[in-house]
Coordinates of C-alpha atoms and ligand atoms in Angstrom, one line a residue:
M1 CA 99.3 196.3 147.6
K2 CA 95.9 195.1 148.9
V3 CA 93.7 192.2 148.0
T4 CA 89.9 192.1 147.6
G5 CA 87.5 189.6 146.4
T6 CA 83.8 189.0 145.4
Q7 CA 81.6 187.3 148.0
K8 CA 82.0 183.8 146.5
S9 CA 85.8 184.1 146.3
Q10 CA 86.5 185.5 149.7
I11 CA 88.3 182.5 151.1
L12 CA 90.6 182.3 148.1
A13 CA 91.2 186.1 148.3
S14 CA 92.2 185.8 151.9
R15 CA 94.6 182.9 151.1
I16 CA 96.2 185.0 148.3
A17 CA 96.6 187.9 150.7
Y18 CA 98.2 185.6 153.2
S19 CA 100.6 184.2 150.7
L20 CA 101.5 187.7 149.5
D21 CA 101.8 188.9 153.1
V22 CA 99.5 191.9 152.4
D23 CA 96.2 193.1 153.8
L24 CA 92.7 192.5 152.5
L25 CA 90.8 195.7 151.6
S26 CA 87.8 196.2 153.9
T27 CA 84.9 195.2 151.6
R28 CA 81.2 195.4 152.5
Y29 CA 78.5 193.8 150.3
S30 CA 74.8 194.3 150.4
R31 CA 71.8 194.7 148.1
F32 CA 69.4 197.5 147.3
P33 CA 65.7 196.7 148.0
D34 CA 65.1 195.8 144.4
G35 CA 67.9 193.2 144.5
E36 CA 70.7 195.1 142.8
H37 CA 74.1 194.6 144.2
Y38 CA 75.8 197.3 146.3
L39 CA 79.4 197.2 147.7
Q40 CA 81.8 199.5 149.3
I41 CA 85.6 199.1 149.7
G42 CA 88.4 201.0 151.3
P43 CA 90.8 202.5 151.9
L44 CA 92.4 202.0 148.5
D45 CA 96.1 201.3 147.9
D46 CA 98.2 202.0 144.8
Q47 CA 98.0 198.4 143.7
T48 CA 95.0 196.1 144.1
V49 CA 94.5 192.4 143.4
I50 CA 90.9 191.7 142.6
V51 CA 89.9 188.1 143.0
G52 CA 86.6 186.8 141.6
S53 CA 85.4 183.7 139.8
V54 CA 82.6 184.2 137.3
I55 CA 80.4 181.4 138.7
D56 CA 77.0 183.0 138.0
S57 CA 75.4 186.3 137.0
D58 CA 75.6 187.7 140.5
S59 CA 79.3 187.0 140.8
F60 CA 79.9 188.6 137.4
V61 CA 78.1 191.8 138.3
Q62 CA 79.8 191.9 141.7
L63 CA 83.2 191.6 139.9
L64 CA 82.3 194.5 137.5
L65 CA 81.3 196.7 140.5
L66 CA 84.5 195.8 142.4
I67 CA 86.7 196.6 139.5
D68 CA 85.0 199.9 139.1
A69 CA 85.3 200.7 142.8
C70 CA 89.1 200.0 142.6
G71 CA 89.3 203.0 140.2
D72 CA 92.7 204.2 139.1
S73 CA 94.9 202.0 141.2
E74 CA 97.0 199.4 139.4
N75 CA 94.6 196.5 139.2
T76 CA 95.4 192.9 138.7
L77 CA 92.3 190.8 138.0
V78 CA 92.6 187.2 139.3
L79 CA 89.9 185.2 137.5
P80 CA 90.2 181.7 139.1
Y81 CA 87.3 180.3 137.2
M82 CA 85.9 182.1 134.1
G83 CA 82.4 181.1 133.4
Y84 CA 81.2 181.5 129.8
A85 CA 84.7 180.6 128.6
R86 CA 83.4 177.4 127.0
Q87 CA 81.3 179.4 124.5
D88 CA 84.5 180.6 122.9
K89 CA 83.3 180.6 119.3
Q90 CA 80.1 181.1 117.4
F91 CA 79.0 177.5 117.0
K92 CA 75.7 178.4 115.3
E93 CA 74.6 181.5 113.5
G94 CA 73.2 184.1 115.8
E95 CA 75.1 183.0 118.9
P96 CA 77.3 185.3 120.8
V97 CA 81.0 184.6 121.6
S98 CA 80.2 184.7 125.3
A99 CA 83.9 184.4 126.3
R100 CA 84.7 187.5 124.4
A101 CA 81.8 189.5 125.8
V102 CA 82.8 188.6 129.4
A103 CA 86.5 189.3 128.8
M104 CA 85.8 192.7 127.2
A105 CA 83.5 193.8 130.0
L106 CA 86.0 192.7 132.8
G107 CA 89.1 193.9 131.0
R108 CA 88.1 197.6 131.0
G109 CA 89.2 198.6 134.5
V110 CA 92.2 196.3 135.0
D111 CA 95.9 196.3 134.0
R112 CA 96.5 192.6 133.8
V113 CA 94.7 189.3 134.2
I114 CA 95.6 186.0 135.8
S115 CA 93.4 183.0 135.0
V116 CA 93.6 179.4 136.2
Q117 CA 93.2 176.4 133.9
I118 CA 91.0 178.4 131.6
H119 CA 89.1 176.2 129.1
D120 CA 91.1 177.5 126.2
S121 CA 93.9 180.1 126.8
G122 CA 93.1 181.6 123.3
V123 CA 90.2 183.3 125.1
L124 CA 92.7 185.5 126.9
V125 CA 93.3 187.6 123.8
H126 CA 89.9 189.1 124.2
F127 CA 91.0 191.0 127.4
G128 CA 93.4 193.0 125.2
L129 CA 95.8 193.1 128.2
P130 CA 98.8 191.2 129.5
A131 CA 97.2 187.9 130.6
E132 CA 98.5 184.7 132.0
N133 CA 96.9 181.3 132.6
L134 CA 98.1 179.1 135.4
T135 CA 98.0 175.3 135.4
P136 CA 97.9 173.9 138.9
A137 CA 99.7 170.6 138.1
S138 CA 102.1 171.1 141.0
E139 CA 99.3 171.6 143.5
I140 CA 97.5 168.6 142.2
G141 CA 100.7 166.5 142.4
T142 CA 101.2 167.6 146.0
F143 CA 97.5 166.9 146.9
L144 CA 97.6 163.4 145.3
S145 CA 100.9 162.6 147.1
S146 CA 99.4 163.6 150.4
S147 CA 96.3 161.4 149.6
D148 CA 98.5 158.3 149.7
Y149 CA 97.0 156.8 146.5
A150 CA 99.1 153.7 145.6
D151 CA 101.1 154.4 142.5
P152 CA 98.2 156.1 140.7
L153 CA 97.5 156.0 137.0
I154 CA 96.6 159.6 135.9
L155 CA 94.0 159.5 133.3
A156 CA 92.7 162.2 131.0
P157 CA 89.0 161.8 130.0
D158 CA 89.9 162.6 126.4
E159 CA 92.9 163.4 124.3
G160 CA 92.3 167.1 124.7
A161 CA 93.0 166.8 128.4
L162 CA 96.2 164.7 127.9
A163 CA 98.7 167.6 128.3
F164 CA 97.1 168.4 131.7
A165 CA 97.2 164.8 132.8
S166 CA 100.8 164.5 131.6
A167 CA 101.9 167.7 133.5
I168 CA 100.4 166.2 136.7
A169 CA 101.9 162.8 136.2
H170 CA 105.3 164.3 135.6
E171 CA 105.2 165.9 139.1
R172 CA 105.8 162.5 140.7
D173 CA 106.8 160.3 137.7
W174 CA 103.4 158.6 137.7
D175 CA 101.9 156.7 134.7
H176 CA 99.4 158.6 132.5
D177 CA 97.2 158.0 129.6
F178 CA 93.9 159.2 128.1
L179 CA 90.5 157.5 127.5
V180 CA 89.4 156.7 124.0
K181 CA 85.7 156.6 123.4
T182 CA 84.4 154.1 120.8
R183 CA 80.7 154.1 119.8
I184 CA 79.5 150.5 119.6
S185 CA 75.9 151.3 118.8
G186 CA 73.4 154.2 118.9
E187 CA 73.2 153.9 122.7
E188 CA 76.3 152.1 123.7
V189 CA 79.9 153.6 124.0
R190 CA 83.0 151.9 125.2
M191 CA 85.8 153.9 127.0
E192 CA 89.2 152.5 127.7
P193 CA 92.7 153.9 128.1
K194 CA 94.6 154.2 124.9
K195 CA 97.7 152.2 126.1
L196 CA 97.7 151.2 129.8
P197 CA 95.5 148.5 131.3
V198 CA 93.7 149.6 134.5
S199 CA 93.3 146.1 136.1
S200 CA 94.0 146.3 139.9
R201 CA 95.2 149.9 139.6
T202 CA 94.3 153.1 141.4
V203 CA 93.0 155.4 138.7
V204 CA 92.8 159.2 139.1
I205 CA 90.8 160.9 136.3
V206 CA 91.8 164.5 136.0
D207 CA 89.9 167.2 134.2
D208 CA 89.6 171.0 134.1
I209 CA 85.9 171.1 135.0
I210 CA 83.4 168.8 136.5
S211 CA 80.0 170.1 135.7
T212 CA 77.3 167.5 135.1
G213 CA 79.8 164.7 135.6
G214 CA 78.3 162.9 132.6
T215 CA 81.6 161.8 131.0
L216 CA 83.0 160.8 134.4
V217 CA 80.1 158.6 135.3
T218 CA 80.4 156.6 132.1
A219 CA 84.2 156.4 132.4
T220 CA 84.1 155.3 136.0
R221 CA 81.7 152.4 135.3
M222 CA 83.8 151.3 132.4
L223 CA 87.0 151.4 134.4
H224 CA 85.5 149.4 137.2
A225 CA 84.3 146.9 134.6
Q226 CA 87.9 146.7 133.3
G227 CA 89.1 145.8 136.8
A228 CA 90.3 149.1 138.3
A229 CA 90.9 148.8 142.1
E230 CA 89.8 152.4 142.8
V231 CA 88.7 155.4 140.7
H232 CA 89.2 158.9 142.0
A233 CA 88.4 162.2 140.3
V234 CA 90.3 165.5 140.6
C235 CA 89.3 168.7 138.8
V236 CA 90.3 172.3 139.0
H237 CA 86.8 173.9 138.8
G238 CA 84.1 171.9 140.6
I239 CA 80.8 173.2 139.3
F240 CA 78.8 170.1 140.3
T241 CA 75.4 171.0 138.9
G242 CA 72.5 169.5 140.8
G243 CA 72.9 165.8 141.5
T244 CA 76.4 165.5 140.0
Y245 CA 78.1 164.5 143.3
T246 CA 75.7 161.7 144.1
A247 CA 75.8 160.4 140.5
L248 CA 79.6 160.2 140.7
L249 CA 79.5 158.4 144.0
N250 CA 76.9 156.0 142.7
A251 CA 79.1 155.3 139.7
G252 CA 81.8 154.2 142.0
I253 CA 84.2 157.2 142.4
T254 CA 85.8 157.0 145.8
N255 CA 86.9 160.6 146.2
I256 CA 86.0 163.7 144.2
S257 CA 88.2 166.7 144.7
A258 CA 88.4 170.2 143.3
S259 CA 90.4 173.3 144.0
D260 CA 89.2 176.5 145.6
T261 CA 88.6 178.4 142.3
I262 CA 85.0 177.6 143.1
E263 CA 84.7 177.4 146.9
S264 CA 82.8 174.5 148.2
A265 CA 83.0 171.5 150.5
H266 CA 84.8 169.7 147.7
S267 CA 87.7 172.2 147.6
Q268 CA 90.5 170.0 148.8
Y269 CA 93.5 171.9 147.5
S270 CA 94.3 175.6 147.0
I271 CA 95.7 177.5 144.0
A272 CA 96.5 180.6 146.2
Q273 CA 100.2 180.1 146.3
S274 CA 100.6 179.8 142.5
V275 CA 98.6 182.9 142.1
A276 CA 100.7 184.8 144.6
R277 CA 103.9 183.6 142.9
A278 CA 102.5 184.9 139.5
I279 CA 101.7 188.3 141.1
E280 CA 105.2 188.5 142.7
N281 CA 106.9 187.5 139.4
A282 CA 105.0 190.1 137.4
D283 CA 106.1 192.7 140.0
D284 CA 109.8 191.8 139.7
Ligands
LIG9 C1 85.2 169.7 128.3 O1 85.7 170.2 127.3 C2 85.7 170.0 129.7 O2 87.1 169.8 129.7 C3 85.1 169.0 130.7 O3 85.4 167.7 130.3 C4 83.7 169.2 130.7 O4 83.3 170.5 130.8 C5 83.0 168.4 131.8 O5 81.7 168.5 131.7 P1 80.7 167.5 132.4 O6 81.1 167.4 133.9 O7 79.3 168.1 132.2 O8 80.9 166.2 131.7

């Protein structure tokens, strides 16, 4: 078995190879003069683990090329972050189901898929292959423990994220709750935890994705107004569109952490070992 990865997922690919104790495929990337991607890998093995987050159009194309180059070997696609997964249904007439389009394109040359905290695991059906979604609750539990937060309250930004918050909280027997949003007027909303008061507490808001950070900014201001001692944010996929990080700091978030599904300076914990375990379990 060997591991390879797209350019933007190289650190994670090498961590997964290290955890599996296997080599990385030699992989060379460049571009044609007109900007089209080119890559060359080798020498191939019987089994290949292909690691690539769909972060943007370039990483998507590179992933398609990498899968094609891996040819007939037994290919496992590790899709740490699947962009386009949030357009998982036709919300308006004439729209594509983008998640289906991406899954069908990527699923063609692989034998199985491993995703991480995908927006909705129902999307995996579009691969038409054995597919598994990993929830990095244990990694986040370990990361938060090492951060020495005093008896944190793990808070989901909405009820939909409650299962994720609960899984993390159960790692160390922490309290958990979710935020309820009440519209007070056309412009004004109030957000507060459903059950637990935040006064004097260290609050950790956990979410699958931080993109614009819009919800978090509002939530953080409200939590500070309700007396929270500190507010931290942990996500799996840190997209951080322009200005998000500054907006979150200005709103009063002390620390913002993400995993290495999207590699950046905010990647403070890794999902590599979970992925390696899932690959080993599938091979047993
Ligand atoms: C929503 O369904 C997701 O779980 C995230 O809460 C959302 O994508 C975060 O987006 P933003 O950072 O733009 O508020």
